[in-house]
Amino acid sequence: MKAISATGLFKDYSKVRALSGINFHVEKGEIFGFLGPNGAGKTTFVKILLGLVFPTAGDVSVFNLPIGGRNVRKRIGYLPENMRLHGFLKGYEFLDLAGKLYGLPKLERKTEIDKYLEIFGLTADAGRPLREYSKGMLQRIGIAQALIHNPELLLLDEPTSGLDPIGTKEVRDIILKEKKKGKTIFINSHLLSEIERTCDRVAILNKGKLIKIGTLDELSDSAPTIMVEVEEGSEKLLKGLKKVSKSVRVENNKYYLTPKDDNTRGAIPEVIVKANARLVTMSEDKESLEDIFYRVVKEEEGS
Ligand SMILES: Nc1ncnc2c1ncn2[C@@H]1O[C@H](COP(=O)(O)OP(=O)(O)OP(=O)(O)O)[C@@H](O)[C@H]1O
Ligand SMILES: [Mg+2]
């Protein structure tokens, strides 16, 4: 069964085409990563699923049902990217309100709220007003709010934004636990390492267009990434490496290359010598999601 399905989906705001003919689906029970640079259209897509934004053209459904109805909305838990909360509400009151909005009976609300406060380490803060919460605490309670009514589909817009490494791991563990219960989880993110660790499949969106979709294995080029580290990088070296590679990503004095063909490896030493650079190390690794993301976005943009 399909949890999410989009066909020929377009969204035009007054001046911007935010989504441009999106076609894909998410299977029930998948953890699906929706990746894209800022402004790619990720949040717009999630808002369409919730019925908060109307598509300009095309079809979209959740659990094979049209969007917008109460029955569908009830089955979705949503973490917005910038949650605005009433600062005067106490942590417990906020979750209680969320539970009420989803129609949970009082007793069930209490059990669920206590459970999630505990899981997110917020039990001691339950009586404090939200205006006193740190960014990470707000993010945690936001996720708790999305889970409180035991939804079948979770839409998480940048779930680990603002979280420390411990919080990030907690969220990851919770996501994996929800998957085990058969839930479908749709994550918007540009935190690639997060997606890499949890997602079954990913789609890469750029300027409203879906440019890649698949498992990480399917997305990664069969060729590995070559890393060249030099004592001091230069424009000349970058230019030379670009000539022999499909794409080059630079981090300090490290150059990550996607080989153009089998000859790339052999051509690198000459490029380094010509650029008067001193080699520190050179290594090969499986292409990481960061490399895939960078490569497909650059390929799409033709640079
Ligand atoms: N309410 C709106 N009115 C007009 N334009 C909008 C509106 N919401 C989004 N846009 C535009 O649509 C495009 C996609 O925005 P969207 O928020 O969906 O991107 P995003 O992928 O979620 O980005 P980010 O990673 O920064 O959160 C952007 O160009 C944005 O300016
Ligand atoms: Mg967004």
Coordinates of C-alpha atoms and ligand atoms in Angstrom, one line a residue:
M1 CA 0.0 0.0 0.0
K2 CA 1.2 3.5 -0.8
A3 CA 1.5 5.9 2.1
I4 CA 2.1 8.9 -0.1
S5 CA 1.6 9.3 -3.8
A6 CA 2.2 12.3 -6.0
T7 CA 1.5 12.6 -9.7
G8 CA 2.3 15.5 -11.9
L9 CA 2.3 17.8 -8.9
F10 CA 2.9 21.5 -9.5
K11 CA 2.8 24.4 -7.0
D12 CA 3.1 28.0 -8.1
Y13 CA 3.2 30.8 -5.6
S14 CA 2.7 34.2 -7.0
K15 CA 6.3 34.6 -8.3
V16 CA 7.9 31.2 -7.7
R17 CA 7.3 27.7 -9.1
A18 CA 7.9 25.8 -5.9
L19 CA 7.1 22.3 -7.3
S20 CA 7.5 21.4 -10.9
G21 CA 5.8 18.2 -12.0
I22 CA 6.7 15.9 -9.1
N23 CA 6.0 12.1 -9.5
F24 CA 6.8 9.6 -6.8
H25 CA 5.4 7.5 -4.0
V26 CA 6.3 6.4 -0.6
E27 CA 5.5 2.8 0.5
K28 CA 3.8 2.2 3.8
G29 CA 6.4 1.3 6.5
E30 CA 9.3 3.1 4.8
I31 CA 11.5 5.8 6.3
F32 CA 11.8 8.2 3.4
G33 CA 14.2 11.1 3.2
F34 CA 13.3 14.2 1.2
L35 CA 16.5 16.0 0.5
G36 CA 17.1 19.3 -1.2
P37 CA 18.9 22.6 -0.8
N38 CA 17.2 25.6 0.8
G39 CA 14.2 26.7 -1.2
A40 CA 14.0 23.4 -3.1
G41 CA 10.3 22.9 -2.2
K42 CA 10.5 20.4 0.6
T43 CA 8.3 22.3 3.1
T44 CA 5.8 23.1 0.3
F45 CA 5.3 19.4 -0.4
V46 CA 4.7 18.6 3.2
K47 CA 2.2 21.4 3.5
I48 CA 0.4 20.1 0.5
L49 CA 0.1 16.7 2.2
L50 CA -1.5 18.3 5.2
G51 CA -3.9 20.4 3.1
L52 CA -2.3 23.6 4.3
V53 CA -1.3 24.6 0.8
F54 CA -3.2 23.7 -2.4
P55 CA -1.5 22.3 -5.4
T56 CA -1.7 24.3 -8.6
A57 CA -2.0 21.1 -10.7
G58 CA -1.6 17.3 -10.3
D59 CA -2.7 14.7 -7.8
V60 CA -1.6 13.8 -4.4
S61 CA -2.9 11.2 -2.0
V62 CA -2.2 9.8 1.5
F63 CA -3.1 6.2 2.1
N64 CA -4.9 6.3 -1.3
L65 CA -7.2 9.0 0.1
P66 CA -7.5 12.5 -1.1
I67 CA -5.9 15.2 1.0
G68 CA -7.5 17.5 3.4
G69 CA -10.2 15.3 5.0
R70 CA -10.3 14.8 8.8
N71 CA -9.9 11.0 8.4
V72 CA -6.6 11.5 6.6
R73 CA -5.4 14.3 8.9
K74 CA -5.9 12.1 12.0
R75 CA -3.5 9.5 10.6
I76 CA -0.7 12.1 10.2
G77 CA 1.7 13.4 12.8
Y78 CA 3.4 16.6 11.8
L79 CA 6.5 18.4 13.1
P80 CA 6.6 21.9 11.4
E81 CA 10.1 23.3 10.6
N82 CA 9.6 26.4 12.7
M83 CA 7.2 25.5 15.5
R84 CA 5.6 28.6 17.0
L85 CA 4.3 27.7 20.4
H86 CA 2.4 29.6 23.0
G87 CA 5.0 30.5 25.5
F88 CA 2.6 30.7 28.4
L89 CA 1.6 27.0 28.0
K90 CA 3.5 24.6 30.2
G91 CA 5.1 21.5 28.6
Y92 CA 2.4 19.2 29.9
E93 CA -0.4 21.5 28.9
F94 CA 0.9 21.8 25.4
L95 CA 1.0 18.1 24.9
D96 CA -2.4 17.8 26.5
L97 CA -3.8 20.4 24.1
A98 CA -2.3 18.5 21.1
G99 CA -3.9 15.3 22.4
K100 CA -7.2 17.0 22.8
L101 CA -7.1 18.3 19.2
Y102 CA -6.6 14.8 18.0
G103 CA -9.6 13.7 20.1
L104 CA -7.7 11.5 22.6
P105 CA -9.6 10.6 25.7
K106 CA -8.2 12.0 29.0
L107 CA -6.7 8.8 30.4
E108 CA -5.0 7.9 27.1
R109 CA -3.6 11.5 26.9
K110 CA -2.0 11.2 30.3
T111 CA -0.4 7.8 29.6
E112 CA 0.9 9.0 26.2
I113 CA 2.1 12.4 27.6
D114 CA 4.0 10.8 30.5
K115 CA 5.5 8.3 28.1
Y116 CA 6.9 10.9 25.7
L117 CA 8.0 13.3 28.4
E118 CA 10.0 10.4 29.8
I119 CA 11.4 9.3 26.4
F120 CA 12.5 12.9 25.6
G121 CA 13.9 13.6 29.1
L122 CA 11.4 16.4 29.7
T123 CA 9.6 14.9 32.7
A124 CA 11.2 17.4 35.1
D125 CA 10.4 20.3 32.8
A126 CA 6.7 19.4 32.3
G127 CA 5.5 22.1 34.7
R128 CA 7.6 24.9 33.1
P129 CA 6.2 27.3 30.6
L130 CA 7.5 26.8 27.0
R131 CA 9.0 30.3 26.9
E132 CA 11.6 29.0 29.3
Y133 CA 12.5 26.0 27.1
S134 CA 15.8 25.9 25.1
K135 CA 15.7 25.4 21.3
G136 CA 16.5 21.7 21.7
M137 CA 13.8 21.2 24.4
L138 CA 11.2 22.9 22.1
Q139 CA 12.2 20.6 19.2
R140 CA 11.8 17.5 21.5
I141 CA 8.4 18.5 22.7
G142 CA 7.5 19.3 19.1
I143 CA 8.3 15.7 18.1
A144 CA 6.4 14.4 21.1
Q145 CA 3.4 16.5 19.9
A146 CA 3.6 14.8 16.5
L147 CA 3.6 11.3 18.0
I148 CA 1.0 11.8 20.7
H149 CA -2.0 10.4 18.8
N150 CA -0.1 7.4 17.5
P151 CA -0.2 8.4 13.8
E152 CA 0.5 6.0 11.0
L153 CA 2.4 8.6 9.0
L154 CA 4.9 11.0 10.5
L155 CA 5.9 14.1 8.5
L156 CA 9.0 15.5 10.1
D157 CA 10.3 18.8 8.7
E158 CA 14.0 19.1 9.8
P159 CA 13.5 16.9 12.9
T160 CA 17.0 17.3 14.3
S161 CA 17.4 21.0 13.8
G162 CA 18.6 22.6 17.0
L163 CA 19.4 19.3 18.7
D164 CA 22.7 18.4 20.3
P165 CA 24.3 15.0 19.4
I166 CA 22.5 13.2 22.2
G167 CA 19.2 14.7 21.2
T168 CA 19.9 13.8 17.6
K169 CA 20.6 10.2 18.5
E170 CA 17.4 10.1 20.6
V171 CA 15.3 11.3 17.7
R172 CA 17.0 8.7 15.4
D173 CA 16.2 5.9 17.9
I174 CA 12.6 7.1 18.1
I175 CA 12.3 7.2 14.3
L176 CA 13.6 3.6 14.1
K177 CA 11.3 2.5 16.9
E178 CA 8.3 4.0 15.1
K179 CA 9.3 2.2 11.9
K180 CA 9.3 -1.1 13.8
K181 CA 5.7 -0.5 14.7
G182 CA 4.9 -0.3 11.0
K183 CA 4.8 3.5 10.8
T184 CA 5.7 5.4 7.7
I185 CA 8.2 8.3 8.3
F186 CA 8.8 11.1 5.8
I187 CA 11.7 13.3 6.8
N188 CA 12.6 16.6 5.2
S189 CA 16.2 17.4 5.7
H190 CA 19.5 18.8 4.5
L191 CA 21.3 17.1 7.3
L192 CA 22.7 14.4 5.1
S193 CA 24.4 12.2 7.6
E194 CA 21.1 11.9 9.5
I195 CA 19.2 10.7 6.4
E196 CA 22.0 8.4 5.5
R197 CA 21.7 6.6 8.8
T198 CA 18.0 6.1 9.0
C199 CA 16.3 6.3 5.6
D200 CA 15.3 3.3 3.4
R201 CA 15.0 5.5 0.3
V202 CA 15.7 9.1 -0.5
A203 CA 14.6 11.6 -3.1
I204 CA 16.6 14.6 -4.1
L205 CA 14.7 17.7 -4.9
N206 CA 16.2 20.8 -6.5
K207 CA 14.4 23.9 -7.5
G208 CA 11.1 22.1 -7.4
K209 CA 12.2 19.2 -9.5
L210 CA 12.8 15.6 -8.4
I211 CA 16.2 14.8 -9.7
K212 CA 16.9 11.5 -8.1
I213 CA 15.1 8.8 -6.2
G214 CA 16.2 5.5 -4.8
T215 CA 18.0 3.6 -2.1
L216 CA 21.4 4.9 -1.2
D217 CA 23.0 2.1 -3.1
E218 CA 20.9 2.9 -6.2
L219 CA 21.9 6.6 -6.0
S220 CA 25.6 6.1 -5.4
D221 CA 27.7 5.9 -8.5
S222 CA 29.4 2.5 -8.8
A223 CA 32.7 4.5 -8.8
P224 CA 34.0 5.4 -5.4
T225 CA 34.9 8.9 -4.3
I226 CA 38.5 9.9 -4.4
M227 CA 39.8 12.2 -1.7
V228 CA 43.0 14.2 -2.4
E229 CA 44.5 16.2 0.5
V230 CA 47.2 18.7 -0.2
E231 CA 49.2 21.0 2.0
E232 CA 47.7 24.1 0.4
G233 CA 44.8 24.2 -2.0
S234 CA 44.7 26.5 -5.0
E235 CA 42.4 27.6 -7.8
K236 CA 44.8 26.0 -10.3
L237 CA 44.5 22.7 -8.6
L238 CA 40.7 22.9 -8.5
K239 CA 40.6 23.7 -12.2
G240 CA 42.9 20.8 -13.0
L241 CA 40.9 18.3 -10.9
K242 CA 37.6 19.5 -12.4
K243 CA 39.0 18.6 -15.8
V244 CA 39.5 15.0 -14.9
S245 CA 36.4 14.5 -12.7
K246 CA 32.6 14.6 -12.9
S247 CA 32.5 16.9 -9.9
V248 CA 34.7 18.2 -7.2
R249 CA 33.8 19.2 -3.7
V250 CA 36.3 21.2 -1.7
E251 CA 36.7 21.2 2.1
N252 CA 39.7 23.2 3.3
N253 CA 42.6 21.4 1.7
K254 CA 40.7 18.3 0.8
Y255 CA 39.2 17.7 -2.7
Y256 CA 36.5 15.0 -3.1
L257 CA 36.3 13.8 -6.7
T258 CA 33.8 11.7 -8.5
P259 CA 35.9 10.0 -11.2
K260 CA 34.9 10.7 -14.8
D261 CA 36.2 7.3 -15.9
D262 CA 38.9 4.7 -15.2
N263 CA 41.6 7.1 -16.2
T264 CA 40.8 9.7 -13.5
R265 CA 42.9 8.0 -10.8
G266 CA 46.0 7.9 -13.1
A267 CA 45.6 11.5 -14.1
I268 CA 45.5 13.0 -10.6
P269 CA 49.3 13.0 -9.8
E270 CA 50.1 15.0 -12.9
V271 CA 47.4 17.5 -12.1
I272 CA 48.8 17.9 -8.6
V273 CA 52.4 18.4 -9.9
K274 CA 51.3 20.9 -12.5
A275 CA 49.5 22.9 -9.8
N276 CA 52.7 22.9 -7.7
A277 CA 50.7 21.4 -4.9
R278 CA 52.1 19.0 -2.2
L279 CA 50.2 15.8 -1.7
V280 CA 49.4 14.9 1.9
T281 CA 47.1 11.9 1.3
M282 CA 44.9 10.3 -1.3
S283 CA 42.3 7.8 -0.5
E284 CA 39.2 6.1 -2.0
D285 CA 35.9 5.7 -0.3
K286 CA 32.3 4.7 -1.0
E287 CA 30.3 7.7 -2.1
S288 CA 28.6 9.2 0.9
L289 CA 25.2 10.8 0.6
E290 CA 26.8 14.2 0.9
D291 CA 28.8 13.4 -2.2
I292 CA 25.8 12.0 -4.0
F293 CA 23.8 15.1 -3.1
Y294 CA 26.5 17.5 -4.2
R295 CA 27.1 15.6 -7.4
V296 CA 23.5 15.3 -8.6
V297 CA 22.7 18.9 -7.7
K298 CA 25.8 20.1 -9.6
E299 CA 25.1 17.8 -12.5
E300 CA 21.5 19.1 -12.7
E301 CA 22.8 22.6 -12.7
G302 CA 25.4 21.8 -15.4
S303 CA 28.5 22.9 -13.6
Ligands
LIG1 N1 3.9 31.3 1.2 C1 4.7 31.5 0.2 N2 4.6 32.5 -0.7 C2 5.4 32.7 -1.7 N3 6.5 31.9 -2.0 C3 6.7 30.8 -1.2 C4 5.9 30.6 0.0 N4 6.3 29.5 0.6 C5 7.4 29.1 -0.1 N5 7.7 29.9 -1.1 C6 8.8 29.7 -2.1 O1 8.7 28.4 -2.6 C7 10.0 27.9 -2.8 C8 10.2 26.6 -2.0 O2 10.1 26.9 -0.6 P1 10.1 25.8 0.5 O3 9.8 26.4 1.8 O4 9.1 24.7 0.1 O5 11.5 25.2 0.4 P2 12.4 24.2 1.4 O6 12.9 23.1 0.5 O7 11.5 23.7 2.5 O8 13.6 25.1 1.9 P3 14.3 25.1 3.3 O9 15.4 24.0 3.2 O10 15.0 26.4 3.3 O11 13.3 24.9 4.4 C9 11.0 29.0 -2.3 O12 11.4 29.7 -3.5 C10 10.1 29.9 -1.5 O13 10.5 31.2 -1.5
MG2 MG 11.7 23.9 4.5

